Coordinates of C-alpha atoms in Angstrom, one line a residue:
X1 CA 0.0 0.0 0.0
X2 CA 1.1 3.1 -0.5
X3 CA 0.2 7.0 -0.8
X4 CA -0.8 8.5 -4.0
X5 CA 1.3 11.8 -4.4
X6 CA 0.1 15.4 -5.9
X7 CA 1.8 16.4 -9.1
X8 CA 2.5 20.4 -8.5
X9 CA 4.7 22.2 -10.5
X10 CA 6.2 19.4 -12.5
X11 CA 6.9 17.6 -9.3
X12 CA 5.7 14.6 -7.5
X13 CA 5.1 15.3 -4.0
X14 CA 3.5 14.0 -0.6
X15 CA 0.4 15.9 0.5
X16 CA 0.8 17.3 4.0
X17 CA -3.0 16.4 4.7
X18 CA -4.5 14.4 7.5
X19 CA -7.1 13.4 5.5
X20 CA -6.6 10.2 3.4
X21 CA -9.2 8.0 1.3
X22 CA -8.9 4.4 0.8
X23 CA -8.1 3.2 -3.4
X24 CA -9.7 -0.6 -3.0
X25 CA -9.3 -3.2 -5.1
X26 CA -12.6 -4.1 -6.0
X27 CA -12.0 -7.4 -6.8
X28 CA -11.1 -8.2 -3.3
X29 CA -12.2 -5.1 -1.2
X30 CA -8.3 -4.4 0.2
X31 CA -7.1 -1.4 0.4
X32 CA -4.5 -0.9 -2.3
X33 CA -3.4 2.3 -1.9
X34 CA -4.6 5.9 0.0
X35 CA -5.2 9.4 -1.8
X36 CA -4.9 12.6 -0.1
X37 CA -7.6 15.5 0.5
X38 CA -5.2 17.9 -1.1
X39 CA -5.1 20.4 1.3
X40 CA -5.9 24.1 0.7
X41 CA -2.8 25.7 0.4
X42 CA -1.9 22.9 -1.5
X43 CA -4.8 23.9 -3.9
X44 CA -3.5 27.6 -3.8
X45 CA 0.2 26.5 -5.2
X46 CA -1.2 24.3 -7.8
X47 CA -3.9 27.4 -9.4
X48 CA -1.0 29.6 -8.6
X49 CA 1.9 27.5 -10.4
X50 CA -1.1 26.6 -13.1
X51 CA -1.5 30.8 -13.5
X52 CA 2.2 31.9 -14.0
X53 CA 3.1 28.8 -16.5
X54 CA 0.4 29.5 -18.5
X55 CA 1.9 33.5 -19.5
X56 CA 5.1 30.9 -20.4
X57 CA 3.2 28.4 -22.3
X58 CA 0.8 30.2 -24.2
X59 CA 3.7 31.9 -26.0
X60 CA 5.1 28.5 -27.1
X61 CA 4.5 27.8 -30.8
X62 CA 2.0 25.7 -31.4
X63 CA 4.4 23.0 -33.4
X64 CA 6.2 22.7 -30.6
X65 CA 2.7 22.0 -28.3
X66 CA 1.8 19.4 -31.0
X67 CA 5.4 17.9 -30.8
X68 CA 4.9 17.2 -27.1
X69 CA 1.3 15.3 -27.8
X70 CA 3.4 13.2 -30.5
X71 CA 6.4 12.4 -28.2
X72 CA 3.1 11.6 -25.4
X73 CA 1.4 8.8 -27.4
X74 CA 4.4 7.2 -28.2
X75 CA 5.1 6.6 -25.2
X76 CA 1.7 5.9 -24.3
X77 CA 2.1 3.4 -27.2
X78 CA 5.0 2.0 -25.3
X79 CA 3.6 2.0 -22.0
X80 CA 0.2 0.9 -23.1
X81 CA 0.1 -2.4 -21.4
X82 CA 1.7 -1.7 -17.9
X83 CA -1.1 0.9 -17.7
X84 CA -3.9 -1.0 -18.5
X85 CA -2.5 -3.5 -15.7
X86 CA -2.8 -0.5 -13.0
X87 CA -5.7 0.5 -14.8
X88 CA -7.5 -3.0 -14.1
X89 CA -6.0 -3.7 -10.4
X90 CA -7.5 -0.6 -9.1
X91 CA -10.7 -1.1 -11.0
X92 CA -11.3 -4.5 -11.5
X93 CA -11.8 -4.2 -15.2
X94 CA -11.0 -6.9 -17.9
X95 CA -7.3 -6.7 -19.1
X96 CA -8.8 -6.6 -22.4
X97 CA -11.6 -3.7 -21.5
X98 CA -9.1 -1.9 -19.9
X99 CA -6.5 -2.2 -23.0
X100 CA -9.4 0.2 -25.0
X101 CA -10.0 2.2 -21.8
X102 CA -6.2 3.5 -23.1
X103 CA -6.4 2.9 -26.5
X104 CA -9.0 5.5 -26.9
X105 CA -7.4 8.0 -24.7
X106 CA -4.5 7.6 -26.8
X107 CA -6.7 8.2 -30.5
X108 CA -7.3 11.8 -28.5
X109 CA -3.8 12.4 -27.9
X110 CA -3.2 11.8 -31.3
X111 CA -5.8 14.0 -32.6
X112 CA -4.0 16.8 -30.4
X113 CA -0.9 16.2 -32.4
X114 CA -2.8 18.0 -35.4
X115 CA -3.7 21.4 -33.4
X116 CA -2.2 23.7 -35.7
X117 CA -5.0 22.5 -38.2
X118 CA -7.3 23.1 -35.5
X119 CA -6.2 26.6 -34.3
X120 CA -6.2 28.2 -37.8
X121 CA -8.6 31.6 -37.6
X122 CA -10.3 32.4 -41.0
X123 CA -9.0 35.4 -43.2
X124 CA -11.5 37.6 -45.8
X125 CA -9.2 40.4 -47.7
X126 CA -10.9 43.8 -48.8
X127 CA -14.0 43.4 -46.4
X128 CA -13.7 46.9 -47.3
X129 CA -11.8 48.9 -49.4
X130 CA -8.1 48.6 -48.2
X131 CA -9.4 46.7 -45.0
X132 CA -8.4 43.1 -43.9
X133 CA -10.2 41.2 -41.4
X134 CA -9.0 37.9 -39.6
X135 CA -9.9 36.1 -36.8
X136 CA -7.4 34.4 -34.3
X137 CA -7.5 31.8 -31.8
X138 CA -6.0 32.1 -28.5
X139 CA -6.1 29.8 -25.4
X140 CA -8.3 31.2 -22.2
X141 CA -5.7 30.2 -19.3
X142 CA -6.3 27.7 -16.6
X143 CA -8.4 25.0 -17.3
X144 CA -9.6 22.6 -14.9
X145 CA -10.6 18.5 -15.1
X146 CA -12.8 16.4 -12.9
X147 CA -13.1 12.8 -14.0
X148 CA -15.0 10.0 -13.3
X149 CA -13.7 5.9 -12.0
X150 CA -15.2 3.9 -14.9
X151 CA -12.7 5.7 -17.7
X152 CA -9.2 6.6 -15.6
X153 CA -7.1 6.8 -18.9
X154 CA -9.7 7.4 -21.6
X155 CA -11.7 10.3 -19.8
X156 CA -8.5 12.8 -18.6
X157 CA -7.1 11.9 -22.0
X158 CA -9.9 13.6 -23.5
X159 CA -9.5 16.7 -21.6
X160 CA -6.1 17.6 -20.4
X161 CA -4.0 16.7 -23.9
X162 CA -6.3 18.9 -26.4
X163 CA -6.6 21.9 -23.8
X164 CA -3.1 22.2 -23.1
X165 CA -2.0 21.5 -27.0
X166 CA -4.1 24.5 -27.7
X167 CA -2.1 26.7 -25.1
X168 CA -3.8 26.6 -21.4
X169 CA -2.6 24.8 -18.7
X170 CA -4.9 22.5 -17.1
X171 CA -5.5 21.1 -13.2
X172 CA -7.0 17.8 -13.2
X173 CA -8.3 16.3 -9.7
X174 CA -9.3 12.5 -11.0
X175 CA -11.8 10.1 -9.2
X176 CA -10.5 9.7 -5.7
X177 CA -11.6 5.9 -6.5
X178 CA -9.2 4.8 -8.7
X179 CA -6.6 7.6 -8.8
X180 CA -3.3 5.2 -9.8
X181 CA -4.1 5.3 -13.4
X182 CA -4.3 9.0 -13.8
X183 CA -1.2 9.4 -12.4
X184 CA 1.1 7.4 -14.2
X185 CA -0.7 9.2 -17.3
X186 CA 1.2 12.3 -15.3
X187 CA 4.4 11.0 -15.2
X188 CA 4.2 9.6 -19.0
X189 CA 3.5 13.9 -20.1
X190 CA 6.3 14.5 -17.8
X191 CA 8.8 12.1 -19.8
X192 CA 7.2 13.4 -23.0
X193 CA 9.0 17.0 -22.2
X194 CA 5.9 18.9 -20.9
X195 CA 7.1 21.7 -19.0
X196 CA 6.9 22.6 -15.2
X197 CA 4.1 23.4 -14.3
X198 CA 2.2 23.0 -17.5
X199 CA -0.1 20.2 -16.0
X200 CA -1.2 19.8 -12.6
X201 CA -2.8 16.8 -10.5
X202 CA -5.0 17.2 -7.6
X203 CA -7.1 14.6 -4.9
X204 CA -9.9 14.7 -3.0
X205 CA -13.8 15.0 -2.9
X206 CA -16.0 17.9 -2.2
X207 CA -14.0 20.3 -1.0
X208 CA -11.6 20.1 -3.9
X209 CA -14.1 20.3 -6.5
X210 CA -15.4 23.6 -4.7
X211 CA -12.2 25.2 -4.9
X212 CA -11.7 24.4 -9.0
X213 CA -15.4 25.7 -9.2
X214 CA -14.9 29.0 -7.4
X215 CA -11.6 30.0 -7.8
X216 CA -11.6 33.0 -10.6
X217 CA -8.1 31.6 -12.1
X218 CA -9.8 29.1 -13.5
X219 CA -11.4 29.9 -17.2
X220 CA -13.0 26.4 -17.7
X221 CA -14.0 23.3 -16.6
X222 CA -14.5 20.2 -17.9
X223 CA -16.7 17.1 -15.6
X224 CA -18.2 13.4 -16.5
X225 CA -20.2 12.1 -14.0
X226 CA -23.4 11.3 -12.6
X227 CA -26.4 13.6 -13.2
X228 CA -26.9 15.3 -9.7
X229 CA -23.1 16.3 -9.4
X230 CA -23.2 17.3 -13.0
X231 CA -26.2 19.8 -12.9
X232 CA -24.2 20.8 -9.1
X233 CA -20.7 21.1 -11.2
X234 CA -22.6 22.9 -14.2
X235 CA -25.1 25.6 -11.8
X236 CA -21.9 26.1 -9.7
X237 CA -19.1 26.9 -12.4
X238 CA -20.8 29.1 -14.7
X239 CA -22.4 31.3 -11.2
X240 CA -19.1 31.8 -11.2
X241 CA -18.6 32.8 -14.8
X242 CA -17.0 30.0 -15.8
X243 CA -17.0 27.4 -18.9
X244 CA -18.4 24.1 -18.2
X245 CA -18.7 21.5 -20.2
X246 CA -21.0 18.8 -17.7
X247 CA -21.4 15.3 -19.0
X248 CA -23.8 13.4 -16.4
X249 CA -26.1 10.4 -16.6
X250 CA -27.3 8.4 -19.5
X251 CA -30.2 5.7 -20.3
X252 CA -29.5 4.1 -23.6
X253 CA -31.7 2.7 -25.7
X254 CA -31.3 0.3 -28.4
X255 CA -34.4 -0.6 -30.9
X256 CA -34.5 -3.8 -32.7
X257 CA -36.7 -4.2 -35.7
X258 CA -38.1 -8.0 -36.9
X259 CA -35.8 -7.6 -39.9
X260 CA -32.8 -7.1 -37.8
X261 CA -30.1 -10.1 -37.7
X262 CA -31.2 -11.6 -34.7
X263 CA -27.4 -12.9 -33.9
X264 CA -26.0 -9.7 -33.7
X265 CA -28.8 -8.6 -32.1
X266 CA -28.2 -10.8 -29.6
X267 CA -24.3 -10.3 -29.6
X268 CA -24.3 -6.5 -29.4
X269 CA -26.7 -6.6 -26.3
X270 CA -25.1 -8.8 -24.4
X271 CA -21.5 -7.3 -24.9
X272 CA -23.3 -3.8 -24.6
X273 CA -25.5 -4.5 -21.6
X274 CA -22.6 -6.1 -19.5
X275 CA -19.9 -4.9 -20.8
X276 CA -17.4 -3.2 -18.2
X277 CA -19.9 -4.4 -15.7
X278 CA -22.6 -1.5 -16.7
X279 CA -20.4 0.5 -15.4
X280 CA -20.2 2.9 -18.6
X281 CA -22.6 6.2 -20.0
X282 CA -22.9 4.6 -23.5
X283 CA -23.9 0.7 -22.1
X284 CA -27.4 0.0 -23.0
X285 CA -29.1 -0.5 -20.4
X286 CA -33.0 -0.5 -21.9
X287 CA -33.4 -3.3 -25.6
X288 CA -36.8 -1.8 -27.4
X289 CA -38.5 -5.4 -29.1
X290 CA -40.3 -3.7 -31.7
X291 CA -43.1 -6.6 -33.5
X292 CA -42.1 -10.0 -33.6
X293 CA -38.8 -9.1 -32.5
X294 CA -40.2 -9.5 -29.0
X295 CA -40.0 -13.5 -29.5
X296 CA -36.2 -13.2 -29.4
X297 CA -36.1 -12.5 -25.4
X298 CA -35.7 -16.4 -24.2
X299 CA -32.6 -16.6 -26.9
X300 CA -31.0 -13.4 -25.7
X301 CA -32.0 -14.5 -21.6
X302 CA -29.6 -17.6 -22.8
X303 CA -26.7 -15.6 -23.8
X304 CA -26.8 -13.5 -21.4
X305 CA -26.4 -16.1 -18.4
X306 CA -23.1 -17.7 -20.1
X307 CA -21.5 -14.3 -19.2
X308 CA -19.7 -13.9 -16.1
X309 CA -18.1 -11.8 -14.1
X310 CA -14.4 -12.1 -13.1
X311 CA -10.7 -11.0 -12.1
X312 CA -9.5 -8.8 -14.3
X313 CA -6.6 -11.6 -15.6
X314 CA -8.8 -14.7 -15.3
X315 CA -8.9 -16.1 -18.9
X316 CA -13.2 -16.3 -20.1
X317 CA -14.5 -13.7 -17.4
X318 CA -16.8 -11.8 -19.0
X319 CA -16.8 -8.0 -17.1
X320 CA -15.3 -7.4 -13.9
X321 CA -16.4 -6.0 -10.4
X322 CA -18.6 -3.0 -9.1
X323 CA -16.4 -0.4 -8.3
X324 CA -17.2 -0.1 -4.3
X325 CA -19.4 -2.0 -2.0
X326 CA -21.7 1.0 -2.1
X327 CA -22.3 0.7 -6.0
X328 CA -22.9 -2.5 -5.6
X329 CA -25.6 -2.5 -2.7
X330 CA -27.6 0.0 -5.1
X331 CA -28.0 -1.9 -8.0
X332 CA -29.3 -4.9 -6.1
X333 CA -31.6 -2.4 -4.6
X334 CA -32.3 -1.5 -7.8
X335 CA -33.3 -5.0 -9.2
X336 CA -35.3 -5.6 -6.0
X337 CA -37.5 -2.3 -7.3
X338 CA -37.7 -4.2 -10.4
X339 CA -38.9 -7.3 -9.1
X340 CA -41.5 -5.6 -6.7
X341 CA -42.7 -2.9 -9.2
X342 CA -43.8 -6.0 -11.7
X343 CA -41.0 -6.8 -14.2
X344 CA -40.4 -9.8 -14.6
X345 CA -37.2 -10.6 -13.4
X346 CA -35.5 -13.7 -16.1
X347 CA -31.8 -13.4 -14.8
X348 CA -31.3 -12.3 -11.3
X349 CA -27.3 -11.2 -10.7
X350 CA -27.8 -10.2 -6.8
X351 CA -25.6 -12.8 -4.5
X352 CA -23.3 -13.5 -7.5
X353 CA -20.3 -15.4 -6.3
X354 CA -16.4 -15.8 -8.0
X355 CA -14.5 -18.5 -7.0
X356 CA -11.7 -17.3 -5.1
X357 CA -12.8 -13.8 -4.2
X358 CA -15.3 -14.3 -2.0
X359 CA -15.1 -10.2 -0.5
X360 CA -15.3 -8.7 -4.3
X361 CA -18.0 -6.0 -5.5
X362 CA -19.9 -9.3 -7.7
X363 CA -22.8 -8.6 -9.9
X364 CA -24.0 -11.4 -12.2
X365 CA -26.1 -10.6 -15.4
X366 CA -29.3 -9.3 -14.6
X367 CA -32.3 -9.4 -17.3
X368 CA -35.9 -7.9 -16.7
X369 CA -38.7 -8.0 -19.7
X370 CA -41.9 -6.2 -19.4
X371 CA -40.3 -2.9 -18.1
X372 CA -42.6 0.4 -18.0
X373 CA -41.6 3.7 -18.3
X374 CA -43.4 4.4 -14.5
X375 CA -40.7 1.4 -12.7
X376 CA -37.7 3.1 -11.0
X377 CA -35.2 0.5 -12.7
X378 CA -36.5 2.7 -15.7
X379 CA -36.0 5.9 -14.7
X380 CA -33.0 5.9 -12.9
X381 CA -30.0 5.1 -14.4
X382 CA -28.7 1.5 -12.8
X383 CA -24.9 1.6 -13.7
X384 CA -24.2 -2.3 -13.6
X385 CA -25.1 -5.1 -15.7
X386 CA -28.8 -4.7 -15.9
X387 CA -30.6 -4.9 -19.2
X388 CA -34.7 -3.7 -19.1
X389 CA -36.5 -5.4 -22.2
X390 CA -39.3 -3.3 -23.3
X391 CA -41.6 -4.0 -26.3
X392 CA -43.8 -2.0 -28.8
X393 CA -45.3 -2.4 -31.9
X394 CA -44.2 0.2 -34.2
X395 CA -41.1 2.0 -35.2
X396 CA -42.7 5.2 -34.6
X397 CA -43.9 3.7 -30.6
X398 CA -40.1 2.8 -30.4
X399 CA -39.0 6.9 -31.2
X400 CA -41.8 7.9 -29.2
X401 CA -40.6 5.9 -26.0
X402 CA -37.1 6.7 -26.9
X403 CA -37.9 10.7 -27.0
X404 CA -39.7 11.3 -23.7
X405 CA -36.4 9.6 -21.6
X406 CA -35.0 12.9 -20.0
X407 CA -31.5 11.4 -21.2
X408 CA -30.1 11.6 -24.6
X409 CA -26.6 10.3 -24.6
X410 CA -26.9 7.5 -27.2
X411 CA -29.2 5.3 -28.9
X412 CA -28.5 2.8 -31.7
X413 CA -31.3 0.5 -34.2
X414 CA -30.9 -2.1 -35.4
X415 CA -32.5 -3.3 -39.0
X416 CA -31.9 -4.0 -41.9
X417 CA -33.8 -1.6 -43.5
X418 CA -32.1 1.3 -44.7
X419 CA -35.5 3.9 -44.9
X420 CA -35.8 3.0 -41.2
X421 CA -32.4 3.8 -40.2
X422 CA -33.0 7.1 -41.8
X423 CA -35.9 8.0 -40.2
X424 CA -34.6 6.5 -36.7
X425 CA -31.6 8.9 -37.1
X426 CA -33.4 12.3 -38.2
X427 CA -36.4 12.0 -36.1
X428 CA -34.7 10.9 -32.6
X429 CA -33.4 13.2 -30.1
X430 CA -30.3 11.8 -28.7
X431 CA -26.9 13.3 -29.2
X432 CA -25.0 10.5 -30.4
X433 CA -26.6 7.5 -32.9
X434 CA -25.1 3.9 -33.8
X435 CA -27.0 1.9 -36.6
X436 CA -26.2 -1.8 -36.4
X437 CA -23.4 -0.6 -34.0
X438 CA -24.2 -0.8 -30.4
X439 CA -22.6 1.8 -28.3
X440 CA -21.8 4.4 -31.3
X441 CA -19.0 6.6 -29.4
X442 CA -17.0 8.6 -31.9
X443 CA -13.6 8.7 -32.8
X444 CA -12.0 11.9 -31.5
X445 CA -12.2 14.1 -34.3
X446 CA -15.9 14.1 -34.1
X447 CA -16.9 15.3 -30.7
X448 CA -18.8 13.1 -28.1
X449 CA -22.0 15.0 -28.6
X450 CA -24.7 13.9 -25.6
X451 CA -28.2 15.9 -25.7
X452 CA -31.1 16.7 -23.3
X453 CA -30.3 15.6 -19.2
X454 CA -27.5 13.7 -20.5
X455 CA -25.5 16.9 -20.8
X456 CA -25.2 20.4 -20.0
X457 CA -23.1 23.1 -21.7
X458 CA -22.7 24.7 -25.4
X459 CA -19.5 22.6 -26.9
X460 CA -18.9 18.7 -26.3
X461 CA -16.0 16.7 -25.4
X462 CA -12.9 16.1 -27.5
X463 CA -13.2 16.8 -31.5
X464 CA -13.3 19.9 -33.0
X465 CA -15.4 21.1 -30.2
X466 CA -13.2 20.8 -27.4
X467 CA -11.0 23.0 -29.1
X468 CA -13.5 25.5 -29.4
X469 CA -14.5 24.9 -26.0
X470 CA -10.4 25.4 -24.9
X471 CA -10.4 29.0 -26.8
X472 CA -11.3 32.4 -27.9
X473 CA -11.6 33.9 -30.6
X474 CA -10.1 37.5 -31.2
X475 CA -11.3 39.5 -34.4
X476 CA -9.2 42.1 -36.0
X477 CA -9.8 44.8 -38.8
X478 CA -6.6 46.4 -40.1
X479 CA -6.0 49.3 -42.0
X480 CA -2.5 50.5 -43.7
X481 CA -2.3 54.1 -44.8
X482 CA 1.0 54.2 -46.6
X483 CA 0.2 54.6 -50.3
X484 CA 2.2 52.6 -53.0
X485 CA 4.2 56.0 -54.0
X486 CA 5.2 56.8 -50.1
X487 CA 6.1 52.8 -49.5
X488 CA 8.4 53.5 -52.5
X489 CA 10.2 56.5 -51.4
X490 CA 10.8 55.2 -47.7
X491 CA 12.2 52.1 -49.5
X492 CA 14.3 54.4 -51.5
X493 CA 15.3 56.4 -49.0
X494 CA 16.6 53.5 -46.7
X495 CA 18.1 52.4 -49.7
X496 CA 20.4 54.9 -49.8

């Protein structure tokens, strides 16, 4: 066990609080490690150090920025599978789940490579006569990041690379659950030749969100999280006249039409459903039977009990733990609801059991059909392996159901029929849209582009709209008044 350090001014150092939290293994419920409640001058030194380097930093060419981000995922390239291993011993995840929890962080790195594409302003010559007007994009200063447990390499990755590539510097205070990952990220930029001071990394709870929240150094900030702290996160940063960008809770739903391939159908919901345990904003947590796609329940019901749960290097595991005991104790509170309110309950995951690790966070595939819209395991968002089977008759009864949820993170349909997918995509109102795909998360230079409860702000995450988010634009209108004749006789004069 050990203590997980701050990273202030391009150094590693112990926290000189007397309050500590407790990094579990969730596998096993030991305590692996212990993260500090950075203090508050501690918090003071790291805006501080983040204020002064950005003056520094912001006057740093941008091809020598997107040099840093190239010499960072190589050596996230390098490093890729030692991190995944912290990555799945303080999380519990699937040494193959949490090999894409990097990989992806690493596609945004390498999209930050290309910001001198992404910071070009726009030029128009003669906007009148003998006046120029271009536009110029310029960083806004101290940026700030507060991430969630189930994504400790992909989620930073999408904030703190692109927002210091386009010239800010950034404090990031990670999930005080699973902190280990985030820091070796920290040390990998360090190695990568990122100045001083350029990135900071900050622990705690409450009080340290509070302080990123209120303090007026800090221009922006970016959250994903559930959707109570990310309405608190997005009402408290911008009453304090800040940019935030909140990303909070999600119920996905996926459609199946009768013409769909039944096999993928199945496939996709099982590996979408239980995936990562739940424990993800794009799972799909709610399978829409439209017609006689309704008769495929009993075959899905099968697949989904041959999954299991798992360590995170046991060969054929399926998805690992729930991240805390607490976690756990509300989504079998959850599937009680279920079973009171009148679902019918096919696959029951409560009391799940894994040989070996009889003190782990276990959930076992949980399946309900005949789900309303009125039952709690409806309207609140589970976050664990818990699939709600709901059937209509229509395509148009599927969009209706799918349009009312409060949430609009991500939907997908699947069919075969290609007037269908059109109308599923233009008429639905959810951010982000997979057809035959089941968790349709973009690469990163689209943005990740939640609507409705599902997110709250004006510009998404990564993509072209982080950088907007990370920036200003400055507009300027020049006017020369030396005339072609005078130009010419100061040339000639100097000339001589």
């Amino acid at each position: 066990m050990k203590n997980v350090p701050l990273y202030l001014e391009g150094e590693f150092v112990q926290s000189q609080t007397d309050q500590w939290i407790d990094v579990t293994d969730p596998a096993t419920n030991e305590v692996i490690a212990k993260a500090p409640c950075t203090t508050a001058d501690e918090m003071t030194r790291a805006i501080e150090s983040a204020r002064k380097m950005f003056h520094i930093w912001k006057e740093t060419p941008v091809s020598e920025r997107a040099r840093v981000m190239m010499r960072y995922q190589a050596l996230l390239k390098e490093n890729h599978d030692q991190i995944a291993e912290i990555l799945s011993s303080e999380t519990g995840k699937t040494f193959e789940d949490a090999k894409g929890d990097v990989w992806r962080g690493i596609e945004v790195v390498e999209h930050a490579a290309n910001i001198p594409s992404m910071m070009m302003g726009e030029t128009v010559e003669n906007v009148a006569r003998d006046i120029d007007t271009y536009s110029i994009t310029q960083p806004l200063g101290v940026c700030a990041g507060i991430t969630p447990f189930n994504f400790p390499a992909m989620i930073p990755l999408w904030m703190f690379p692109l927002a210091i590539a386009c010239g800010n510097t950034f404090i990031l205070k990670p999930s005080e659950q699973d902190p280990l990952t985030p820091m070796r990220l920290a040390k990998l930029f360090e190695e990568a030749g990122a100045p001083k001071g350029v990135l900071q990394v900050v622990h705690g709870a409450k009080e340290q969100v509070d302080r990123l929240l209120t303090d007026p150094v800090i221009k922006a900030v970016s959250f994903v999280g559930s959707v109570p702290v990310g309405r608190y996160i997005y009402e408290t940063g911008t009453r304090h006249m800040k940019r935030v960008q909140s990303l909070a809770g999600a119920k996905n739903h996926m459609v199946i039409l009768p013409d769909a391939d039944k096999q993928q159908v199945i496939n996709a919901l099982v590996g979408a459903s239980v995936g990562a345990a739940g424990q993800r904003c794009m799972a799909i947590s709610v399978a829409v039977f439209v017609g006689e796609a309704q008769r495929w329940i009993p075959e899905l019901k099968q697949a989904m009990a041959a999954a299991r749960p798992g360590a995170w290097n046991e060969a054929g595991a399926s998805y690992g733990p729930i991240i805390s005991r607490k976690a756990k104790e509300k989504i079998e509170h959850l599937i009680g609801r279920g079973e009171a309110e009148g679902a019918n309950l096919l696959l029951d995951g409560r009391g799940c059991k894994v040989d070996g690790l009889p003190n782990g966070n276990w959930v076992g595939p949980t399946l309900f059909s005949g789900v309303t819209e009125d039952m709690e395991i409806y309207k609140e968002e589970i976050f664990g392996p818990v699939l709600s089977c709901m059937e209509v008759d229509t395509l148009g009864d599927a969009i209706e159901l799918v349009n009312r949820s409060p949430y609009g993170n991500g939907t997908s349909l699947f069919t075969s029929s290609g007037g269908a997918a059109r109308r599923y995509q233009h008429e639905i109102d959810v951010g982000q849209v997979g057809i035959n795909v089941p968790i349709p998360v973009p690469l990163p230079f689209f943005s990740f582009t939640g609507w409705k409860g599902s997110f709250y702000g004006d510009q998404h995450a990564y993509g072209k709209q982080a950088v907007r988010f990370y920036t200003e634009t400055k507009t300027v209108t020049a006017r020369w008044f030396s005339s072609d004749a005078q130009a010419e006789t100061n040339f000639s004069i100097r000339m001589r």
